Each structure stands twice: as structure tokens, then as C-alpha cells.
Tab-separated table of C-alpha atoms in Angstrom:
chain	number	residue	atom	x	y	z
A	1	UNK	CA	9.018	-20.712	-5.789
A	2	UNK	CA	9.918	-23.163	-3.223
A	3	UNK	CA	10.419	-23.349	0.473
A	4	UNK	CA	11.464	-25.293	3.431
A	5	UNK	CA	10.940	-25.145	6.658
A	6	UNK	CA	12.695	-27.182	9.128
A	7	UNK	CA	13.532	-27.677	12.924
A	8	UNK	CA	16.907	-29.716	13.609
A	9	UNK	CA	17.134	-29.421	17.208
A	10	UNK	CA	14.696	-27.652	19.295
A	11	UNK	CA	16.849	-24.605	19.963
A	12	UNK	CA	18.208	-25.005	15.980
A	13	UNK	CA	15.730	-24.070	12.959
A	14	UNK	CA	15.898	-22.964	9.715
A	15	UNK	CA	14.431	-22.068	6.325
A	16	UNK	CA	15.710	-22.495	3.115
A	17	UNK	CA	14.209	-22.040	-1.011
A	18	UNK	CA	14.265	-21.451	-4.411
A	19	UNK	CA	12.317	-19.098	-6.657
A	20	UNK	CA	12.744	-19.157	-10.506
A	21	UNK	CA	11.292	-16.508	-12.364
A	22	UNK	CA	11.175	-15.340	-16.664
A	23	UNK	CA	10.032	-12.057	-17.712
A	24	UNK	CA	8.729	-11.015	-21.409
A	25	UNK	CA	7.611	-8.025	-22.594
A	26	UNK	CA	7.184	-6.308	-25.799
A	27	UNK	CA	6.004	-2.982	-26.529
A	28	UNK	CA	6.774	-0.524	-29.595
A	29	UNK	CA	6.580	2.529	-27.322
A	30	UNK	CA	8.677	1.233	-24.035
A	31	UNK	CA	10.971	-1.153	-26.388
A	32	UNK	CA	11.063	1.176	-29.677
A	33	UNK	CA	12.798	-1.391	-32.198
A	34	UNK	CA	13.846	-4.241	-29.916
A	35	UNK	CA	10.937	-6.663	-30.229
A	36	UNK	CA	10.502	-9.011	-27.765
A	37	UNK	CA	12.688	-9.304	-24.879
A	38	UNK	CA	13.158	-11.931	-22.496
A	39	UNK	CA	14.757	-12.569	-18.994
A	40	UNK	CA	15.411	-15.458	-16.302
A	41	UNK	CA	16.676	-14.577	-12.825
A	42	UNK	CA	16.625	-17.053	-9.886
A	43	UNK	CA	17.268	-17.103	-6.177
A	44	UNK	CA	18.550	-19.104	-3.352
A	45	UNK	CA	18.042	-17.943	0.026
A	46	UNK	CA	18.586	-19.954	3.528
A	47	UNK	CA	18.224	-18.629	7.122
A	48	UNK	CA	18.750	-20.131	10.716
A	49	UNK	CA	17.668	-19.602	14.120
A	50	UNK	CA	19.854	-20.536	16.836
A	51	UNK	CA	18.209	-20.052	20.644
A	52	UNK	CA	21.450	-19.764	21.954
A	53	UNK	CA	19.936	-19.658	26.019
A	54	UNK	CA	16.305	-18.663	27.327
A	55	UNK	CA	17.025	-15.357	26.558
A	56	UNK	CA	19.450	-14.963	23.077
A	57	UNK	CA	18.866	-15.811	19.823
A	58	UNK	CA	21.311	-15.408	17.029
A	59	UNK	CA	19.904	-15.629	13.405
A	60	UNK	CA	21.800	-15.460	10.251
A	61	UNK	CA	20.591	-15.799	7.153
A	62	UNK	CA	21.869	-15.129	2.900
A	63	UNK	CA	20.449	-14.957	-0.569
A	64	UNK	CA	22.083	-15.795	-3.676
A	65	UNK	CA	20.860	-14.398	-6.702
A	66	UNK	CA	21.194	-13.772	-10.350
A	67	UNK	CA	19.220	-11.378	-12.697
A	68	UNK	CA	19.675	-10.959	-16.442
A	69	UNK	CA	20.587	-7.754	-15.942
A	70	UNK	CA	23.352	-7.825	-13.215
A	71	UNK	CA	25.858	-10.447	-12.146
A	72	UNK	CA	25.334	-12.979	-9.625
A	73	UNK	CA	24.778	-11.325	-6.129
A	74	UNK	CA	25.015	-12.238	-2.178
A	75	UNK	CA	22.708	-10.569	0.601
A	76	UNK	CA	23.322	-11.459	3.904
A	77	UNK	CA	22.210	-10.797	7.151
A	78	UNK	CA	23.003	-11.306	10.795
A	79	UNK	CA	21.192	-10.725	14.062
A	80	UNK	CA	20.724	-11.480	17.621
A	81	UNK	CA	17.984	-10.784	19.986
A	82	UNK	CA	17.660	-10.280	23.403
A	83	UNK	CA	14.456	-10.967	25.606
A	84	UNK	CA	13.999	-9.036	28.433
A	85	UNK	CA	10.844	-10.295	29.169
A	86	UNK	CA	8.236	-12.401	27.252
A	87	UNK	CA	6.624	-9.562	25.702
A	88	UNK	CA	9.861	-7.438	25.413
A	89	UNK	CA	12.923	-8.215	22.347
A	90	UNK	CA	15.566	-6.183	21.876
A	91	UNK	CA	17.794	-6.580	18.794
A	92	UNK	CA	20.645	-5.883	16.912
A	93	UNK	CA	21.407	-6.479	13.287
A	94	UNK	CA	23.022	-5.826	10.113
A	95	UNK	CA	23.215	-7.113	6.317
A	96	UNK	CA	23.534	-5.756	3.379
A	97	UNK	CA	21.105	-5.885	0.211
A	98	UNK	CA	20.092	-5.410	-3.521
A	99	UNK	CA	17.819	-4.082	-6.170
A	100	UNK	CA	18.312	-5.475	-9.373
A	101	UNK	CA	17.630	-2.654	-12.394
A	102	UNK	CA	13.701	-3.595	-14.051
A	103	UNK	CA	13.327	-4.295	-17.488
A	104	UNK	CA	12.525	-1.169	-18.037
A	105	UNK	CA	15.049	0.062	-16.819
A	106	UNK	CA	17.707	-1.766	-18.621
A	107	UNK	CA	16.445	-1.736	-22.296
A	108	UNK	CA	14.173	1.333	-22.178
A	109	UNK	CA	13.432	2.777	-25.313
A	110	UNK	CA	10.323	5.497	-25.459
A	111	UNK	CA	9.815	6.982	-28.163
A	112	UNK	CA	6.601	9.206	-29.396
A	113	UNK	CA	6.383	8.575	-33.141
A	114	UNK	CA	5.360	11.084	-35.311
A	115	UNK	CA	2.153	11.196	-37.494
A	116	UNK	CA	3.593	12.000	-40.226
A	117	UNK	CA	6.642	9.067	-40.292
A	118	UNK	CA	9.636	8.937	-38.010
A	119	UNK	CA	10.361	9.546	-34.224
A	120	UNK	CA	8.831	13.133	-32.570
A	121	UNK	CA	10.324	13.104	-29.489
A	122	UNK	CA	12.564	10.429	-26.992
A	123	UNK	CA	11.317	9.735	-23.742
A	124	UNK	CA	13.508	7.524	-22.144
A	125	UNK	CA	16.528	5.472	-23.390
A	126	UNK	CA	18.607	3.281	-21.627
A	127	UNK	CA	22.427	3.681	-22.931
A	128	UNK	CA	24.452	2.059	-20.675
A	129	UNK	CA	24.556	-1.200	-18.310
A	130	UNK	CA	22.621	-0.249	-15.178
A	131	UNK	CA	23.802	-1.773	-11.650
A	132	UNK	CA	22.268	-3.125	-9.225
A	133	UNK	CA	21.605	-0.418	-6.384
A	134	UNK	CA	23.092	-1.840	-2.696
A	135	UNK	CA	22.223	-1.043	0.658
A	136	UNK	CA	24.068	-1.784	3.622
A	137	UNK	CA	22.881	-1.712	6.986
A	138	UNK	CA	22.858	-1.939	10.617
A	139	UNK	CA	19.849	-1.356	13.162
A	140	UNK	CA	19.180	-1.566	16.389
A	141	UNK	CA	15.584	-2.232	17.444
A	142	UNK	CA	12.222	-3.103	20.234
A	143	UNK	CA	9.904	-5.097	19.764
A	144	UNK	CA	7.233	-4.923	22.375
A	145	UNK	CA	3.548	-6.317	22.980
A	146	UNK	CA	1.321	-4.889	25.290
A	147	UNK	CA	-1.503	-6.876	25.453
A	148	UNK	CA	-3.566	-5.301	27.666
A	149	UNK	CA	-3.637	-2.145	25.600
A	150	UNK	CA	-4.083	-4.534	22.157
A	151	UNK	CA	-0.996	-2.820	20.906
A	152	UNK	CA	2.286	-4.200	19.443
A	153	UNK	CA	5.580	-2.127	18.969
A	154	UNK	CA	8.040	-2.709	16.681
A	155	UNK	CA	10.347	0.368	16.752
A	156	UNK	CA	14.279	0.938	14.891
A	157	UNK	CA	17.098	2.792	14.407
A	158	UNK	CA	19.369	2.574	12.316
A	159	UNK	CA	22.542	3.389	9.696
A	160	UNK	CA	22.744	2.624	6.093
A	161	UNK	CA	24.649	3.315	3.431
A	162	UNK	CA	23.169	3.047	-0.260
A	163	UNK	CA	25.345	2.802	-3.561
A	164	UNK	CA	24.407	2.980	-6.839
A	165	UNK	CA	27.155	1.459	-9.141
A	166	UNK	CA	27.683	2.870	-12.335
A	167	UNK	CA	29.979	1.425	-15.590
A	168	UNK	CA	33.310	3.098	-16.046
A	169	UNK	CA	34.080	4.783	-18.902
């Protein structure tokens, strides 16, 4: 993995990176028949904060990535925060999110052999393409420090919605 970060003005700043990542596993039980499998995903992800005045702050920020198990997807996010005082944020956001299926997952294939030759019982056994799960959101939220007590707050509501895509038949 890789990242940046970088201010361009002083009321402009942002982050940006890479990540690159293979998986391999093997195992009779997990992977019954299927030998050894293999998988490259990789992200791009970039956010920036904009201090729009003393008191607002508008970040937005997106990642781009592909799993060999899904299709290429987008997460973004936007927010803005509001200080009412120096120890006191409010903010508002939304954005929208994935979770790619695990290996296991995908190509799971348990099986319990039996003693005396063949297959006993099936544990698990993936049989058809799994999607990524989504979440979309939007919060509202506090962030406040109180020193003096030695105690920080970082409290949120919010409303999401969460999908699980499945193939067609």
C-alpha cells in the first residue's frame, strides 16, 4: 500500500493511495477438489479537505476498487462540518460503501470425508456468484472534547440502507 498526503493551499488538503493485494489459499477441507486458488484485488482511494471559512469544512472523498470476486466498484463519501466552538463539531454526511464476498465465501467447498472412501457429509458449498454487500448512508453527528473532564465525545445518528445483491436466475 501507498499513500499521500498533501496540503495545496492552506485551507485545501488532501490524501490520496494505492493498495495492491493477492490472496492464495489451498485447503482439501475448505476448497474440496479445487486446489490452489488465487486472487488480486486493488484499490484507489483519494479524499479532500476544503476549510471553506473559520467555521465549515466540506470533505469529499471516493474509492475505486476491484476484487476477483466482484466487478469494479465506487465508494464515495461527502461531508461538511460545522464548528461551534473549538472543542465543539457538528457534522453531516453521507456515502455509500462495500464488502467484497471472502474467498471463502466465493469458492467454498467443505466437505467431511469419510473413513472409509468418499464424501460423509457437505458443509458448505458455494454455488453461485456472490455480490458484493452495499451500504448506503447518511449521519448526522457531535464531536465534542471536554478537556477538563479528560473526556472526548464522538456521538451519531444515522440512516442506512444495506443490499445484498444476488444473480438472477
Amino acid at each position: 500500500e501507498f499513500q499521500q498526503i498533501h496540503a495545496f493551499t492552506d485551507s485545501l488538503t488532501g490524501v490520496w493511495g494505492a493498495g495492491l493485494r493477492r490472496d492464495r489459499a489451498e485447503s482439501e477441507r475448505y476448497f474440496y477438489e479445487l486446489g490452489e486458488l488465487e486472487g488480486t484485488q486493488w484499490q484507489l482511494f483519494g479524499n479532500l479537505d476544503w476549510q471553506l471559512s473559520r467555521d465549515w469544512l466540506l470533505h469529499a472523498g471516493a474509492m475505486v476498487e476491484k476484487n476477483y470476486l466482484t466487478d469494479t466498484l465506487v465508494s464515495p463519501r461527502l461531508a461538511v462540518n460545522y464548528t461551534v466552538s473549538p472543542n465543539h463539531v457538528l457534522r453531516l454526511s453521507a456515502g455509500k460503501g462495500y464488502r467484497a464476498p471472502t474467498m471463502l465465501e466465493g469458492y467454498s467447498r467443505e466437505v467431511f470425508p469419510n473413513p472409509a472412501g468418499g464424501v460423509a457429509d457437505i458443509g458448505y458449498w458455494s454455488v453461485q456468484d456472490l455480490q458484493p454487500e452495499a451500504v448506503e448512508f447518511v449521519e448526522a453527528g457531535y464531536v465534542g472534547r471536554y478537556p477538563s473532564l479528560g473526556l472526548n465525545v464522538d456521538a451519531r445518528i444515522f440512516s442506512m440502507s444495506r443490499s445484498i445483491r444476488l444473480p438472477q436466475p
